[in-house]
mmCIF file of C-alpha atoms and ligand atoms in Angstrom:
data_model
loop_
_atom_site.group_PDB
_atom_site.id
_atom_site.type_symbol
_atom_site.label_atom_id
_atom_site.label_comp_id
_atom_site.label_asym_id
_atom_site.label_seq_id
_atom_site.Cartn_x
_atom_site.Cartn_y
_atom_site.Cartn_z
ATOM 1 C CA UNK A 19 5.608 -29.350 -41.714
ATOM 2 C CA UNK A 20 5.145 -32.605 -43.740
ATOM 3 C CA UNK A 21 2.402 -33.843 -41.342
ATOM 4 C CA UNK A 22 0.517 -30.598 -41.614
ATOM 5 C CA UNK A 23 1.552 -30.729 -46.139
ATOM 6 C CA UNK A 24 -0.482 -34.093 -45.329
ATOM 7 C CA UNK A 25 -2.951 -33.035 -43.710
ATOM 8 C CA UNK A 26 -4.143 -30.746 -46.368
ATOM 9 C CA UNK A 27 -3.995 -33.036 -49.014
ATOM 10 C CA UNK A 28 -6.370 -35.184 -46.559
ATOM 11 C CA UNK A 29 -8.866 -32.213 -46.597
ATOM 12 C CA UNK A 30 -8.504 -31.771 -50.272
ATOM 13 C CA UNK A 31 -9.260 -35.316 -50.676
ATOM 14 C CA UNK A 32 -12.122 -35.308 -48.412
ATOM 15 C CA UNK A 33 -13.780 -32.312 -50.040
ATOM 16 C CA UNK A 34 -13.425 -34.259 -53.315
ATOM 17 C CA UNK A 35 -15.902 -36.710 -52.774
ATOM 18 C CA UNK A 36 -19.179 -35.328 -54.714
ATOM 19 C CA UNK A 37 -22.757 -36.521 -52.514
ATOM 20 C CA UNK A 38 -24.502 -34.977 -55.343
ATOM 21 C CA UNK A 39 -23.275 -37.582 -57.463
ATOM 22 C CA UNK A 40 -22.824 -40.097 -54.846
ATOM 23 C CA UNK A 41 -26.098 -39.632 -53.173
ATOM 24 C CA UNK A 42 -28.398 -39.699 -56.689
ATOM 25 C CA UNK A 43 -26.293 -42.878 -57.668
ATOM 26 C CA UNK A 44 -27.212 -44.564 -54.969
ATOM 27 C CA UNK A 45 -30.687 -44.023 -54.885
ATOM 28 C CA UNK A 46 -31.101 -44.089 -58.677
ATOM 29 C CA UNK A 47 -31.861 -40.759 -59.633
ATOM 30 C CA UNK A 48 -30.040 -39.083 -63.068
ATOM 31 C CA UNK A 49 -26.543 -37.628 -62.630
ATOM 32 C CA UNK A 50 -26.877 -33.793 -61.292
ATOM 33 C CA UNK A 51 -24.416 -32.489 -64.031
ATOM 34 C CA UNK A 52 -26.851 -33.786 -66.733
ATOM 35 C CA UNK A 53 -30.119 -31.754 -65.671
ATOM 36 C CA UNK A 54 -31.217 -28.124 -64.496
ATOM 37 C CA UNK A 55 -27.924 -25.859 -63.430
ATOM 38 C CA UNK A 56 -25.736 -29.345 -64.203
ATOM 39 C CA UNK A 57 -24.829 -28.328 -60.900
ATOM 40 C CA UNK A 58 -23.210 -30.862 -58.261
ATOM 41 C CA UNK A 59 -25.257 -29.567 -55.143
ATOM 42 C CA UNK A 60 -28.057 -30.296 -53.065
ATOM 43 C CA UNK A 61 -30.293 -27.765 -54.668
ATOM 44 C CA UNK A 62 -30.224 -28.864 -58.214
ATOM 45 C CA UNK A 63 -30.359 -32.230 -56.781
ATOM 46 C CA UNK A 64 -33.708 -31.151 -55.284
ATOM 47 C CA UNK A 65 -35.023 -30.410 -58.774
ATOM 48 C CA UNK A 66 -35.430 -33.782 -59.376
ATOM 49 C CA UNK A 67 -38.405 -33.165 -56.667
ATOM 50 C CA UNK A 68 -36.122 -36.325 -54.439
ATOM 51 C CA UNK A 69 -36.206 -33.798 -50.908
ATOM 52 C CA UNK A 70 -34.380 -36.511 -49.061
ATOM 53 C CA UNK A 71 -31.864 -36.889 -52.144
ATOM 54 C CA UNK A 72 -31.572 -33.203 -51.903
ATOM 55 C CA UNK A 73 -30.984 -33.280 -47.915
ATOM 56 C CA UNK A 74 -29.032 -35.911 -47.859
ATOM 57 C CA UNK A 75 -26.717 -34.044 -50.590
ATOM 58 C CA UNK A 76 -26.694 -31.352 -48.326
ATOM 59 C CA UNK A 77 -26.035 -32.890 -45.311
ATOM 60 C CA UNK A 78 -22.630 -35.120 -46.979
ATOM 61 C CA UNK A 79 -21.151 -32.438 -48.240
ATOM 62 C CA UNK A 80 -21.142 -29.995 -45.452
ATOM 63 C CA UNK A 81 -20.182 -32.664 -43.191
ATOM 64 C CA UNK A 82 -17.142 -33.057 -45.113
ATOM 65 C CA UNK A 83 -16.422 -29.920 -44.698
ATOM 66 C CA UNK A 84 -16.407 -29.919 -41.042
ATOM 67 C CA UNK A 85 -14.684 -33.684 -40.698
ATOM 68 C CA UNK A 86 -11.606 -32.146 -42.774
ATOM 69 C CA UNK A 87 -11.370 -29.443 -40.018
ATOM 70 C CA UNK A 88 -12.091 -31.415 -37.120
ATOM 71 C CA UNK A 89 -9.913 -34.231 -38.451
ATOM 72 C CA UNK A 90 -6.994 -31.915 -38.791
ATOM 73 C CA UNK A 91 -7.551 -30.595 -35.152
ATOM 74 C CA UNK A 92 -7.778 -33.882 -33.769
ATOM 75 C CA UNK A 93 -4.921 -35.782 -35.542
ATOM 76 C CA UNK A 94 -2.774 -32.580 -35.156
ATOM 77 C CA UNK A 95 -3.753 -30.638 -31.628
ATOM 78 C CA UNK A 96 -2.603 -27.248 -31.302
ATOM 79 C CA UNK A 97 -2.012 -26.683 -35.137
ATOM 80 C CA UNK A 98 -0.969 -23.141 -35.986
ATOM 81 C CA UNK A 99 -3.425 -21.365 -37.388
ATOM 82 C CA UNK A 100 -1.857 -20.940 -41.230
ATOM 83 C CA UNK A 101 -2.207 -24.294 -41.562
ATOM 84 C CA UNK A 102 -5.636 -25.175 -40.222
ATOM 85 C CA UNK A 103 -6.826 -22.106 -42.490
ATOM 86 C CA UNK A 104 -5.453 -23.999 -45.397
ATOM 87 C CA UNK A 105 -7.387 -27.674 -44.548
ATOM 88 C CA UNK A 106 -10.218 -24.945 -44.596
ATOM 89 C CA UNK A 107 -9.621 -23.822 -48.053
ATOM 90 C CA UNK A 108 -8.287 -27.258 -49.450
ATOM 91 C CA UNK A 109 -11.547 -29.149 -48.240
ATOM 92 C CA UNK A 110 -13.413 -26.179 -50.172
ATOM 93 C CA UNK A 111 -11.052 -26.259 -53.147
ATOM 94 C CA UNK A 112 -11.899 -30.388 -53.214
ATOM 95 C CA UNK A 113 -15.423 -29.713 -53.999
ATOM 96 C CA UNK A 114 -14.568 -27.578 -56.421
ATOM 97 C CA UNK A 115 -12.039 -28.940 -58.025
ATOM 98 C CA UNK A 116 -12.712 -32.975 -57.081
ATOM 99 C CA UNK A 117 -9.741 -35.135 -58.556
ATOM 100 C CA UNK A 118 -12.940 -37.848 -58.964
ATOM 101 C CA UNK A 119 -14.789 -35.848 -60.794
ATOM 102 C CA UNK A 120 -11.816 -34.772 -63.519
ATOM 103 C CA UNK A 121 -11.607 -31.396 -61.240
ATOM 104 C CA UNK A 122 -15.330 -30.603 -62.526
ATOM 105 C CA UNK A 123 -16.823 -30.330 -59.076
ATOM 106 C CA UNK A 124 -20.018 -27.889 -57.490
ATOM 107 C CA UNK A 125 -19.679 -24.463 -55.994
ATOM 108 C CA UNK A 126 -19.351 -25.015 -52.044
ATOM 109 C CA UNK A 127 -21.910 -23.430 -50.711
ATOM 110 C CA UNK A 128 -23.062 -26.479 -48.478
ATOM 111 C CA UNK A 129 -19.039 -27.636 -47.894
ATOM 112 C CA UNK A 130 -18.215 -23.880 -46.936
ATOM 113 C CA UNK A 131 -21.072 -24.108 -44.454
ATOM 114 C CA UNK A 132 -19.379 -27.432 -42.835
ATOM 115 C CA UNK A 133 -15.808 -25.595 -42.715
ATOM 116 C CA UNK A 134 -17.959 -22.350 -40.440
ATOM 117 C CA UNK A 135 -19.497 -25.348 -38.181
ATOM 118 C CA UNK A 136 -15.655 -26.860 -37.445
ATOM 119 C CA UNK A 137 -14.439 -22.803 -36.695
ATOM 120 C CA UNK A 138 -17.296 -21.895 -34.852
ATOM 121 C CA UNK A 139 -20.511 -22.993 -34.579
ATOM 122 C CA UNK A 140 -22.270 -19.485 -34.324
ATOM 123 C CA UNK A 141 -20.388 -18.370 -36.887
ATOM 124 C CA UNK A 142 -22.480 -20.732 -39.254
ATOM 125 C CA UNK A 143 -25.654 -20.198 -37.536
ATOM 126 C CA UNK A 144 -25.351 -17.054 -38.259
ATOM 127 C CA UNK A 145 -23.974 -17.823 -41.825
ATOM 128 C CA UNK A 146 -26.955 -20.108 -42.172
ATOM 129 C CA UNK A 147 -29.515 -17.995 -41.102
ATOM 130 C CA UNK A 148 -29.008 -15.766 -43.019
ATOM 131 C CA UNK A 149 -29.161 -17.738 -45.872
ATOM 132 C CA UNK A 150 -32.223 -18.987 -45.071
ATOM 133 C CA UNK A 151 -33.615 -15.515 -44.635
ATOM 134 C CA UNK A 152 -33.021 -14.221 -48.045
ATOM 135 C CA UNK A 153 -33.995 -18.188 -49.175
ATOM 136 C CA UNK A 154 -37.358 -17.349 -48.000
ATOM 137 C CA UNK A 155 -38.005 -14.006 -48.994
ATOM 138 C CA UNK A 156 -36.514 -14.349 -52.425
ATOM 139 C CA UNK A 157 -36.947 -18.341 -53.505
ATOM 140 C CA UNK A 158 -33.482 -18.166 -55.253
ATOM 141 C CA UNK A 159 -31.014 -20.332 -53.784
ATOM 142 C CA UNK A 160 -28.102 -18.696 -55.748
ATOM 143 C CA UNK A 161 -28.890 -15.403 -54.303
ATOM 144 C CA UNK A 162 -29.238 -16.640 -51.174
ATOM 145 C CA UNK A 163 -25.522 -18.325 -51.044
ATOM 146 C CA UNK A 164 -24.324 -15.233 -52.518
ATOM 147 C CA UNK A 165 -25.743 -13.050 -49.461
ATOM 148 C CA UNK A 166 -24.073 -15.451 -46.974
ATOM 149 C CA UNK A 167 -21.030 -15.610 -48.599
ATOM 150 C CA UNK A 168 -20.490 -11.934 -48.016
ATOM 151 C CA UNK A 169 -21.390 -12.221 -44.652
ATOM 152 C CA UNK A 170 -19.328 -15.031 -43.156
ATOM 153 C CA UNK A 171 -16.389 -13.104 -43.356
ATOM 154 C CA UNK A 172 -17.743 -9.581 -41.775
ATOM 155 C CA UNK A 173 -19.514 -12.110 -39.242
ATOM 156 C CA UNK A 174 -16.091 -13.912 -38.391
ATOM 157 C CA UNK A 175 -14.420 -10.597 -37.846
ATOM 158 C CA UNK A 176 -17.102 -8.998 -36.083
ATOM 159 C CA UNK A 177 -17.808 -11.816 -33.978
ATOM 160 C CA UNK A 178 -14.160 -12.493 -32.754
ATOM 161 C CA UNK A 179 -14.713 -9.252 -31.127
ATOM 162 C CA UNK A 180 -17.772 -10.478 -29.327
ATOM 163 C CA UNK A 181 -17.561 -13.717 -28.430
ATOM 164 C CA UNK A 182 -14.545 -15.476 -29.904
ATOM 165 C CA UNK A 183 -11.296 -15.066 -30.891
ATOM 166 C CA UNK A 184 -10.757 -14.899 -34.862
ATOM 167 C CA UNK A 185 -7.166 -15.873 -36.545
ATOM 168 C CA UNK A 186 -6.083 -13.582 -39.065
ATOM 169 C CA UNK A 187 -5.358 -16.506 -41.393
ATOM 170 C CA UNK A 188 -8.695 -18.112 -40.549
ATOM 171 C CA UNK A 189 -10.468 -14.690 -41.848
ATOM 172 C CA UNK A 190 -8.068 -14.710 -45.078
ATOM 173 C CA UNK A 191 -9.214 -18.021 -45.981
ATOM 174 C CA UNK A 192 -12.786 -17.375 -45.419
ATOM 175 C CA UNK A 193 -12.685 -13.992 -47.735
ATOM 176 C CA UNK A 194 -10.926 -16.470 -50.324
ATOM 177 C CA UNK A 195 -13.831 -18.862 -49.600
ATOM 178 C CA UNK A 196 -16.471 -16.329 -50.134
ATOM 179 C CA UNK A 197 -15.158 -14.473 -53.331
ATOM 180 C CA UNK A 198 -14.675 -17.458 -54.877
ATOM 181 C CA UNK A 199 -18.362 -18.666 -54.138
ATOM 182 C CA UNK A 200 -19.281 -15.671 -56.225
ATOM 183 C CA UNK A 201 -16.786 -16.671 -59.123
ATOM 184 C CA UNK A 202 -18.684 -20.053 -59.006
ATOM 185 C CA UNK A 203 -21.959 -18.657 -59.183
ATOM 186 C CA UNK A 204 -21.139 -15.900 -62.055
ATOM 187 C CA UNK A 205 -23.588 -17.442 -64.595
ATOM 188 C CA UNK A 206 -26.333 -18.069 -61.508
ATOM 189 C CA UNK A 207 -25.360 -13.778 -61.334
ATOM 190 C CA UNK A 208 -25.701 -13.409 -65.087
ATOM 191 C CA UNK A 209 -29.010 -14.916 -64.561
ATOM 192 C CA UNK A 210 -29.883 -13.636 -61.705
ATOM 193 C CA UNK A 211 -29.480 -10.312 -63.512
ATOM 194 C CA UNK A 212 -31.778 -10.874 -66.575
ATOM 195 C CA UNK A 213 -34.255 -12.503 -64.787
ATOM 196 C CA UNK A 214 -34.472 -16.258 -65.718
ATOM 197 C CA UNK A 215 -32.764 -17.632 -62.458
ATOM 198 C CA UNK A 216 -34.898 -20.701 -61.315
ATOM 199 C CA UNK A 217 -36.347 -20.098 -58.041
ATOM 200 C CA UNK A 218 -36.246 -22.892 -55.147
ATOM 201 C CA UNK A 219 -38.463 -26.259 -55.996
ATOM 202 C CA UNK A 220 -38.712 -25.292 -59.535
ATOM 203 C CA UNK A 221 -38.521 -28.851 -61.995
ATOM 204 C CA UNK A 222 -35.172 -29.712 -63.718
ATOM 205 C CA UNK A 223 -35.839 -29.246 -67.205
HETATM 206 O O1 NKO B 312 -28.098 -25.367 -58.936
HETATM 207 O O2 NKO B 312 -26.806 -23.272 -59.502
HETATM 208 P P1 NKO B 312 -27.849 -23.881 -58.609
HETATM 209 O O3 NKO B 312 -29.141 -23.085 -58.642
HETATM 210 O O4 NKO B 312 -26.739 -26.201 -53.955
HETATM 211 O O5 NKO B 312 -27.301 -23.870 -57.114
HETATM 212 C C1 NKO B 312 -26.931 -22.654 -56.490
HETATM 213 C C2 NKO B 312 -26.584 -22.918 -55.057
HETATM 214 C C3 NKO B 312 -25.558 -24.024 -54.958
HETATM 215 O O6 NKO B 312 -25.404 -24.432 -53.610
HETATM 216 C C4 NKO B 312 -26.064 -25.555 -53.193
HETATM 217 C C5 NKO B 312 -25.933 -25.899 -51.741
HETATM 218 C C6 NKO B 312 -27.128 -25.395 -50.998
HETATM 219 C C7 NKO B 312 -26.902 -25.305 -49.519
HETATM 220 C C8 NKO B 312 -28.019 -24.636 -48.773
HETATM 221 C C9 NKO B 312 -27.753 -24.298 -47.340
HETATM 222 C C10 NKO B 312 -26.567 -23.445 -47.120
HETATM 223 C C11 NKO B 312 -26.667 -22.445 -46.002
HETATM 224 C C12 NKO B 312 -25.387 -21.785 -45.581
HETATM 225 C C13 NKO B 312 -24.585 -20.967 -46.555
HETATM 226 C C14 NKO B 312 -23.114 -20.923 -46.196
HETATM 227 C C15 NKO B 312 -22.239 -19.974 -46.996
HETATM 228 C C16 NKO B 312 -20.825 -20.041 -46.483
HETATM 229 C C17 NKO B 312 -19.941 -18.897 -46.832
HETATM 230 C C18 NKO B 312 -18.566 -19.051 -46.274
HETATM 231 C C19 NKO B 312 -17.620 -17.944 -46.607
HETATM 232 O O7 NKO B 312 -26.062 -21.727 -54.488
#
């Protein structure tokens, strides 16, 4: 029990570490939290007009979202599924909550996306697919995270009957996930709503 306590601090800590801020430091560009949404995430980073900024953003922190998983699985094989559901959440709760970033983190979208590639693969095809979809037709990236985040949990249940097998805690943790992308994204709703949402590869102001 304390190894697996451990291991979900580990995730937690892993999800913590911000490669919006990391990512524009590095290569020099303004701090995402002082521009556009003031968002932590690859697509306010891209507002800086910086595409590989904004991919490599993406690509950090969904693979940290993954290594927490596949970390846990390797360091701990045949961990029951309660607990590998919770290195799920904790690496999402990280990003949102980073302890280097005084708990004042981004909304997951991309680190929820790593956690689906660590549970199954398809799963976030699927999950990104779909958010590319609605990406395309609709040019708001908000909207489009929103839209997947409903569906990765209908897709993880509806798949297990398909093609894998789903855990029950697995599917709990990804319906936490997923209504607490929307909670993050309530003012990119509000927005949304009246109109003045900022579609993809408009300029931070
Ligand atoms: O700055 O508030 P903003 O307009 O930036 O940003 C809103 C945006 C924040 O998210 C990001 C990350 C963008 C990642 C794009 C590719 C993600 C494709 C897969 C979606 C996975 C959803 C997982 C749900 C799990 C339950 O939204």
């Amino acid at each position: 029990l304390a190894f697996n306590v451990a291991l979900i601090l580990l995730a937690y800590l892993i999800g913590s570490v911000p490669f919006a801020v990391v990512v524009s430091k590095l290569m020099g560009l303004q701090d995402p939290r002082s521009y556009g949404s003031k968002n932590p995430g690859a697509t306010n980073v891209l507002r800086t007009g910086n595409k590989t900024a904004a991919a490599l953003t993406l690509l950090g922190d969904a693979a940290k979202g993954w290594f927490a998983v596949w970390l846990a699985e390797k360091l701990a094989p045949g961990i029951p599924a309660g607990a590998l559901a919770a290195v799920a959440l904790a690496a999402f709760l990280g990003h949102l909550y980073p302890v280097f970033l005084g708990f004042k983190g981004g909304k997951g979208v991309a680190t929820a996306l790593g956690v689906l590639v660590a549970i199954q693969p398809w799963l976030a095809v699927a999950t990104a697919a779909t958010w590319l979809i609605v990406a395309i037709f609709f040019r708001y990236s908000s909207l489009a995270s929103l839209v997947a985040a409903f569906f990765a949990p209908v897709y993880y249940v509806f798949g297990s009957g398909l093609a894998w097998y789903a855990q029950p805690a697995m599917g709990v943790a990804l319906a936490i996930i997923g209504i607490l992308l929307f909670y993050r994204h309530r003012a990119n709703i509000v927005r949304l709503l009246q109109g003045t949402e900022s579609r993809i590869g408009g300029k931070k102001k």
